[in-house]
């Protein structure tokens, strides 16, 4: 409800559970927030959260520390949209008591096929690299089980799966491995490490989504500026292609999505087994180029015949 209802664009969120921030501090925070946001409310951290820890005694300025860089605006927008839909769904279930099902709330945390269509590209993670499938938002069984007269909750199952580690590293997979000579793999997370590499290398082209609550999918969303036309520069020619069919001295270039996807697949090799492209904007750009080239050739032929 907080994420869905708070006005993140025009108001700072002050978190002060013990009352350390007084009225004068709140007025100062509001004034500094207005100066940072600007007249059009476009500047500054998208999620502007202030706590007593965020006061800088040196310059007397309140500024967010934990949310200074993240989340990005596009991620915050999706968070707010998802929170609003989830809150409305929960309220409707409580009001209508859907079919007497007291576990209907669980579907709020499930990833539906329709929700993943809003991404540009989906990379399906190999099941051998998924440590815990029970915590996935696509999982439907959230109930406890009974084993050897002991109740095993979903949380306990998840902890046991995390303790066992990835399937490819489990000790039972290696018959000749002796327990006295075993080497413990600590904090080895190949998928998370690969996603961090993608964000550092291609973060200015697209936004990458991945977390332990949907461990079987890495989602990618092109940024609005990814396919913006710009003048050609040899220093920034990587992953670029001419917007026209031929290279000229003053040619405009655009992002070559095929090259970026190939580079991403190289980073994700041995981690994913399937790639699904949902956003065909790059394909439409290529088709438009072909149509423009064909129309130019037709006009040249007409002029030559006349």
Tab-separated table of C-alpha atoms in Angstrom:
chain	number	residue	atom	x	y	z
A	1	UNK	CA	0.000	0.000	0.000
A	2	UNK	CA	2.893	2.367	0.794
A	3	UNK	CA	4.658	1.776	-2.528
A	4	UNK	CA	1.397	2.024	-4.449
A	5	UNK	CA	-0.029	5.152	-2.810
A	6	UNK	CA	2.961	7.350	-2.041
A	7	UNK	CA	3.634	10.177	-4.505
A	8	UNK	CA	7.278	9.411	-5.280
A	9	UNK	CA	7.545	12.220	-7.834
A	10	UNK	CA	6.377	15.143	-5.696
A	11	UNK	CA	6.977	14.063	-2.089
A	12	UNK	CA	9.920	12.670	-0.112
A	13	UNK	CA	9.317	9.685	2.138
A	14	UNK	CA	10.548	10.351	5.680
A	15	UNK	CA	11.197	7.211	7.748
A	16	UNK	CA	11.523	8.189	11.412
A	17	UNK	CA	10.092	5.560	13.732
A	18	UNK	CA	11.676	7.016	16.890
A	19	UNK	CA	10.914	10.706	16.296
A	20	UNK	CA	14.436	12.044	15.756
A	21	UNK	CA	13.330	14.350	12.906
A	22	UNK	CA	11.446	17.386	14.169
A	23	UNK	CA	9.208	19.861	12.312
A	24	UNK	CA	12.093	22.158	11.336
A	25	UNK	CA	14.007	19.206	9.888
A	26	UNK	CA	10.955	18.134	7.894
A	27	UNK	CA	10.590	21.645	6.474
A	28	UNK	CA	14.274	21.628	5.515
A	29	UNK	CA	13.910	18.188	3.884
A	30	UNK	CA	10.915	19.398	1.870
A	31	UNK	CA	12.787	22.514	0.758
A	32	UNK	CA	15.888	20.561	-0.285
A	33	UNK	CA	13.734	17.966	-2.043
A	34	UNK	CA	12.017	20.681	-4.086
A	35	UNK	CA	15.394	22.154	-5.068
A	36	UNK	CA	16.707	18.742	-6.151
A	37	UNK	CA	13.570	17.714	-8.056
A	38	UNK	CA	13.310	20.959	-10.013
A	39	UNK	CA	10.261	22.774	-11.310
A	40	UNK	CA	9.315	19.885	-13.609
A	41	UNK	CA	9.945	17.140	-10.982
A	42	UNK	CA	12.377	15.286	-13.237
A	43	UNK	CA	15.661	15.352	-11.305
A	44	UNK	CA	17.123	13.588	-8.301
A	45	UNK	CA	16.711	10.010	-7.053
A	46	UNK	CA	13.379	8.500	-8.189
A	47	UNK	CA	12.818	6.988	-4.726
A	48	UNK	CA	13.600	9.839	-2.336
A	49	UNK	CA	13.716	8.238	1.131
A	50	UNK	CA	15.092	10.128	4.128
A	51	UNK	CA	15.954	8.726	7.561
A	52	UNK	CA	17.803	10.261	10.551
A	53	UNK	CA	20.960	8.589	9.257
A	54	UNK	CA	20.841	10.674	6.052
A	55	UNK	CA	21.738	14.018	7.643
A	56	UNK	CA	25.199	15.307	6.732
A	57	UNK	CA	26.468	17.411	9.641
A	58	UNK	CA	29.295	18.860	7.554
A	59	UNK	CA	27.158	20.731	5.023
A	60	UNK	CA	23.804	20.498	6.847
A	61	UNK	CA	22.069	18.725	3.943
A	62	UNK	CA	19.527	15.918	4.030
A	63	UNK	CA	19.948	13.555	1.081
A	64	UNK	CA	19.088	9.897	0.467
A	65	UNK	CA	21.923	7.453	0.976
A	66	UNK	CA	20.394	4.008	0.482
A	67	UNK	CA	18.245	5.029	-2.521
A	68	UNK	CA	20.592	7.627	-3.998
A	69	UNK	CA	21.328	5.574	-7.145
A	70	UNK	CA	18.785	2.742	-7.083
A	71	UNK	CA	16.102	1.901	-7.975
A	72	UNK	CA	16.018	3.502	-11.384
A	73	UNK	CA	12.962	5.386	-12.587
A	74	UNK	CA	11.794	2.601	-14.897
A	75	UNK	CA	12.091	0.034	-12.097
A	76	UNK	CA	10.256	2.241	-9.609
A	77	UNK	CA	7.463	2.759	-12.139
A	78	UNK	CA	7.048	-1.000	-12.542
A	79	UNK	CA	7.172	-1.475	-8.759
A	80	UNK	CA	4.364	1.039	-8.257
A	81	UNK	CA	2.263	-0.520	-10.997
A	82	UNK	CA	2.720	-4.028	-9.570
A	83	UNK	CA	2.003	-2.823	-6.033
A	84	UNK	CA	-1.246	-1.155	-7.132
A	85	UNK	CA	-2.446	-4.280	-8.926
A	86	UNK	CA	-1.454	-6.524	-6.005
A	87	UNK	CA	-3.171	-4.268	-3.453
A	88	UNK	CA	-6.352	-4.135	-5.509
A	89	UNK	CA	-6.317	-7.916	-5.954
A	90	UNK	CA	-5.887	-8.534	-2.225
A	91	UNK	CA	-8.645	-6.082	-1.323
A	92	UNK	CA	-11.021	-7.714	-3.797
A	93	UNK	CA	-10.257	-11.156	-2.381
A	94	UNK	CA	-10.871	-9.990	1.168
A	95	UNK	CA	-14.149	-8.325	0.172
A	96	UNK	CA	-15.498	-11.138	-1.969
A	97	UNK	CA	-13.981	-14.161	-0.176
A	98	UNK	CA	-13.205	-15.815	-3.502
A	99	UNK	CA	-14.926	-19.189	-3.499
A	100	UNK	CA	-14.109	-19.629	0.170
A	101	UNK	CA	-10.445	-20.181	-0.690
A	102	UNK	CA	-8.313	-18.874	2.168
A	103	UNK	CA	-5.134	-19.265	0.089
A	104	UNK	CA	-6.189	-17.147	-2.875
A	105	UNK	CA	-3.761	-14.457	-1.663
A	106	UNK	CA	-0.849	-16.677	-2.732
A	107	UNK	CA	-1.551	-16.012	-6.408
A	108	UNK	CA	-0.500	-12.387	-5.813
A	109	UNK	CA	3.100	-13.571	-5.657
A	110	UNK	CA	2.914	-15.812	-8.720
A	111	UNK	CA	4.328	-14.748	-12.055
A	112	UNK	CA	1.587	-14.985	-14.668
A	113	UNK	CA	2.215	-15.478	-18.399
A	114	UNK	CA	0.668	-12.093	-19.085
A	115	UNK	CA	2.989	-10.219	-16.721
A	116	UNK	CA	6.178	-11.355	-18.448
A	117	UNK	CA	4.965	-10.138	-21.847
A	118	UNK	CA	5.905	-6.592	-20.892
A	119	UNK	CA	9.610	-7.411	-21.169
A	120	UNK	CA	11.686	-7.183	-24.339
A	121	UNK	CA	13.617	-10.455	-24.051
A	122	UNK	CA	13.462	-13.464	-21.733
A	123	UNK	CA	16.414	-15.758	-20.999
A	124	UNK	CA	15.414	-19.103	-19.519
A	125	UNK	CA	17.905	-20.265	-16.879
A	126	UNK	CA	19.051	-23.875	-17.010
A	127	UNK	CA	17.318	-25.835	-14.196
A	128	UNK	CA	20.705	-27.137	-13.022
A	129	UNK	CA	21.617	-23.549	-12.072
A	130	UNK	CA	18.396	-22.920	-10.147
A	131	UNK	CA	19.170	-23.530	-6.485
A	132	UNK	CA	15.662	-23.245	-5.084
A	133	UNK	CA	12.658	-23.554	-7.372
A	134	UNK	CA	10.222	-23.470	-4.436
A	135	UNK	CA	10.754	-19.741	-3.871
A	136	UNK	CA	9.973	-19.004	-7.508
A	137	UNK	CA	6.969	-16.809	-8.170
A	138	UNK	CA	5.874	-19.376	-10.754
A	139	UNK	CA	5.611	-22.048	-8.034
A	140	UNK	CA	2.070	-22.881	-6.939
A	141	UNK	CA	2.602	-25.144	-3.927
A	142	UNK	CA	3.155	-22.998	-0.832
A	143	UNK	CA	1.834	-25.491	1.681
A	144	UNK	CA	3.687	-27.409	4.367
A	145	UNK	CA	4.439	-31.119	4.079
A	146	UNK	CA	4.734	-33.896	6.667
A	147	UNK	CA	7.858	-36.080	6.613
A	148	UNK	CA	8.816	-38.548	9.360
A	149	UNK	CA	6.238	-36.978	11.673
A	150	UNK	CA	7.893	-33.607	11.151
A	151	UNK	CA	6.268	-30.586	9.537
A	152	UNK	CA	8.420	-29.140	6.768
A	153	UNK	CA	7.420	-25.601	5.869
A	154	UNK	CA	8.253	-23.919	2.530
A	155	UNK	CA	10.820	-21.803	4.373
A	156	UNK	CA	12.588	-24.906	5.715
A	157	UNK	CA	12.560	-26.494	2.270
A	158	UNK	CA	14.141	-23.367	0.807
A	159	UNK	CA	16.849	-23.305	3.478
A	160	UNK	CA	17.664	-26.971	2.812
A	161	UNK	CA	17.884	-26.317	-0.911
A	162	UNK	CA	20.206	-23.347	-0.392
A	163	UNK	CA	22.357	-25.452	1.925
A	164	UNK	CA	22.653	-28.205	-0.693
A	165	UNK	CA	23.647	-25.736	-3.391
A	166	UNK	CA	23.342	-26.086	-7.185
A	167	UNK	CA	22.756	-29.550	-8.580
A	168	UNK	CA	26.033	-29.590	-10.486
A	169	UNK	CA	28.016	-29.017	-7.272
A	170	UNK	CA	26.250	-31.409	-4.925
A	171	UNK	CA	28.650	-33.917	-3.398
A	172	UNK	CA	26.541	-36.903	-4.304
A	173	UNK	CA	27.282	-36.123	-7.935
A	174	UNK	CA	30.953	-36.991	-7.351
A	175	UNK	CA	31.408	-40.530	-6.088
A	176	UNK	CA	35.179	-40.271	-5.597
A	177	UNK	CA	35.022	-37.100	-3.497
A	178	UNK	CA	36.040	-37.803	0.094
A	179	UNK	CA	34.467	-35.786	2.843
A	180	UNK	CA	37.817	-35.088	4.524
A	181	UNK	CA	39.218	-33.564	1.340
A	182	UNK	CA	36.147	-31.712	0.217
A	183	UNK	CA	36.303	-28.030	-0.642
A	184	UNK	CA	33.287	-25.983	0.353
A	185	UNK	CA	31.951	-23.623	-2.306
A	186	UNK	CA	30.851	-20.512	-0.431
A	187	UNK	CA	28.720	-17.761	-1.990
A	188	UNK	CA	29.183	-19.090	-5.520
A	189	UNK	CA	26.297	-17.585	-7.500
A	190	UNK	CA	26.995	-17.875	-11.229
A	191	UNK	CA	23.652	-16.478	-12.396
A	192	UNK	CA	23.773	-13.438	-10.093
A	193	UNK	CA	27.387	-12.768	-11.119
A	194	UNK	CA	26.467	-12.981	-14.813
A	195	UNK	CA	23.556	-10.558	-14.323
A	196	UNK	CA	25.915	-8.069	-12.647
A	197	UNK	CA	28.220	-8.324	-15.658
A	198	UNK	CA	25.284	-7.665	-17.988
A	199	UNK	CA	24.241	-4.620	-15.981
A	200	UNK	CA	27.756	-3.177	-15.998
A	201	UNK	CA	28.358	-3.781	-19.725
A	202	UNK	CA	24.923	-3.224	-21.234
A	203	UNK	CA	23.100	-1.241	-18.538
A	204	UNK	CA	22.916	1.902	-20.680
A	205	UNK	CA	21.109	-0.076	-23.419
A	206	UNK	CA	18.673	-2.139	-21.335
A	207	UNK	CA	17.476	-2.911	-17.813
A	208	UNK	CA	17.989	-6.472	-16.514
A	209	UNK	CA	15.619	-8.068	-14.001
A	210	UNK	CA	16.544	-11.087	-11.897
A	211	UNK	CA	16.037	-12.167	-8.294
A	212	UNK	CA	15.639	-15.287	-6.195
A	213	UNK	CA	11.840	-15.070	-6.377
A	214	UNK	CA	11.897	-15.842	-10.081
A	215	UNK	CA	15.178	-17.767	-10.442
A	216	UNK	CA	14.320	-19.445	-13.724
A	217	UNK	CA	14.068	-16.258	-15.840
A	218	UNK	CA	16.389	-13.356	-16.618
A	219	UNK	CA	14.281	-10.573	-18.126
A	220	UNK	CA	15.557	-7.680	-20.231
A	221	UNK	CA	13.805	-4.431	-21.100
A	222	UNK	CA	15.189	-2.018	-23.696
A	223	UNK	CA	15.610	1.536	-22.494
A	224	UNK	CA	13.572	4.226	-24.325
A	225	UNK	CA	16.815	5.787	-25.577
A	226	UNK	CA	18.354	2.517	-26.790
A	227	UNK	CA	17.379	2.969	-30.459
A	228	UNK	CA	17.692	6.727	-30.653
A	229	UNK	CA	19.446	7.909	-33.817
A	230	UNK	CA	22.693	9.764	-33.271
A	231	UNK	CA	25.646	11.033	-35.341
A	232	UNK	CA	28.366	8.521	-36.104
A	233	UNK	CA	31.439	8.600	-33.875
A	234	UNK	CA	34.376	6.201	-34.149
A	235	UNK	CA	34.838	6.329	-30.370
A	236	UNK	CA	31.256	5.174	-29.751
A	237	UNK	CA	30.752	2.858	-32.708
A	238	UNK	CA	30.425	-0.359	-30.699
A	239	UNK	CA	27.069	-2.113	-31.185
A	240	UNK	CA	26.028	0.500	-33.757
A	241	UNK	CA	24.839	0.182	-37.327
A	242	UNK	CA	23.946	2.848	-39.909
A	243	UNK	CA	20.350	3.917	-39.915
A	244	UNK	CA	20.611	4.214	-43.680
A	245	UNK	CA	21.852	1.401	-45.871
A	246	UNK	CA	25.300	2.881	-46.548
A	247	UNK	CA	28.003	4.447	-44.393
A	248	UNK	CA	28.469	8.139	-45.110
A	249	UNK	CA	30.539	10.836	-43.464
A	250	UNK	CA	27.466	12.351	-41.813
A	251	UNK	CA	25.523	9.100	-41.379
A	252	UNK	CA	23.180	8.581	-38.454
A	253	UNK	CA	23.594	5.371	-36.492
A	254	UNK	CA	21.340	3.380	-34.230
A	255	UNK	CA	21.816	0.489	-31.832
A	256	UNK	CA	22.394	-2.915	-33.393
A	257	UNK	CA	20.240	-5.085	-31.160
A	258	UNK	CA	21.413	-8.302	-32.810
A	259	UNK	CA	25.030	-7.640	-31.826
A	260	UNK	CA	24.008	-6.832	-28.265
A	261	UNK	CA	21.930	-10.007	-27.957
A	262	UNK	CA	24.832	-12.095	-29.285
A	263	UNK	CA	27.183	-10.503	-26.744
A	264	UNK	CA	24.651	-11.148	-23.962
A	265	UNK	CA	24.328	-14.785	-24.967
A	266	UNK	CA	28.126	-15.122	-24.775
A	267	UNK	CA	28.022	-13.886	-21.182
A	268	UNK	CA	25.156	-16.271	-20.356
A	269	UNK	CA	26.627	-19.321	-22.067
A	270	UNK	CA	26.186	-22.526	-20.033
A	271	UNK	CA	23.698	-20.678	-17.813
A	272	UNK	CA	20.622	-20.340	-20.043
A	273	UNK	CA	19.166	-22.765	-22.557
A	274	UNK	CA	16.509	-20.656	-24.287
A	275	UNK	CA	16.063	-17.058	-25.441
A	276	UNK	CA	12.699	-15.551	-26.356
A	277	UNK	CA	12.411	-12.126	-27.994
A	278	UNK	CA	9.115	-10.384	-27.210
A	279	UNK	CA	9.874	-6.835	-28.370
A	280	UNK	CA	10.203	-6.544	-32.162
A	281	UNK	CA	11.146	-2.871	-32.270
A	282	UNK	CA	14.583	-3.729	-33.625
A	283	UNK	CA	12.997	-5.905	-36.295
A	284	UNK	CA	10.671	-3.052	-37.264
A	285	UNK	CA	13.660	-0.718	-37.607
A	286	UNK	CA	15.335	-3.194	-39.935
A	287	UNK	CA	12.165	-3.621	-41.982
A	288	UNK	CA	11.770	0.149	-42.265
A	289	UNK	CA	15.309	0.407	-43.577
A	290	UNK	CA	14.581	-2.242	-46.214
A	291	UNK	CA	11.395	-0.482	-47.263
A	292	UNK	CA	13.201	2.859	-47.536
A	293	UNK	CA	15.948	1.268	-49.615
A	294	UNK	CA	13.434	-0.372	-51.946
A	295	UNK	CA	11.512	2.885	-52.383
A	296	UNK	CA	14.750	4.740	-53.165
A	297	UNK	CA	15.706	2.145	-55.765
A	298	UNK	CA	12.239	2.343	-57.348
A	299	UNK	CA	12.475	6.130	-57.584
A	300	UNK	CA	15.947	5.844	-59.176
A	301	UNK	CA	14.643	3.404	-61.736
A	302	UNK	CA	11.739	5.721	-62.529
A	303	UNK	CA	14.058	8.664	-63.034
A	304	UNK	CA	16.385	6.595	-65.232
A	305	UNK	CA	13.518	5.399	-67.442
A	306	UNK	CA	12.174	8.925	-67.870
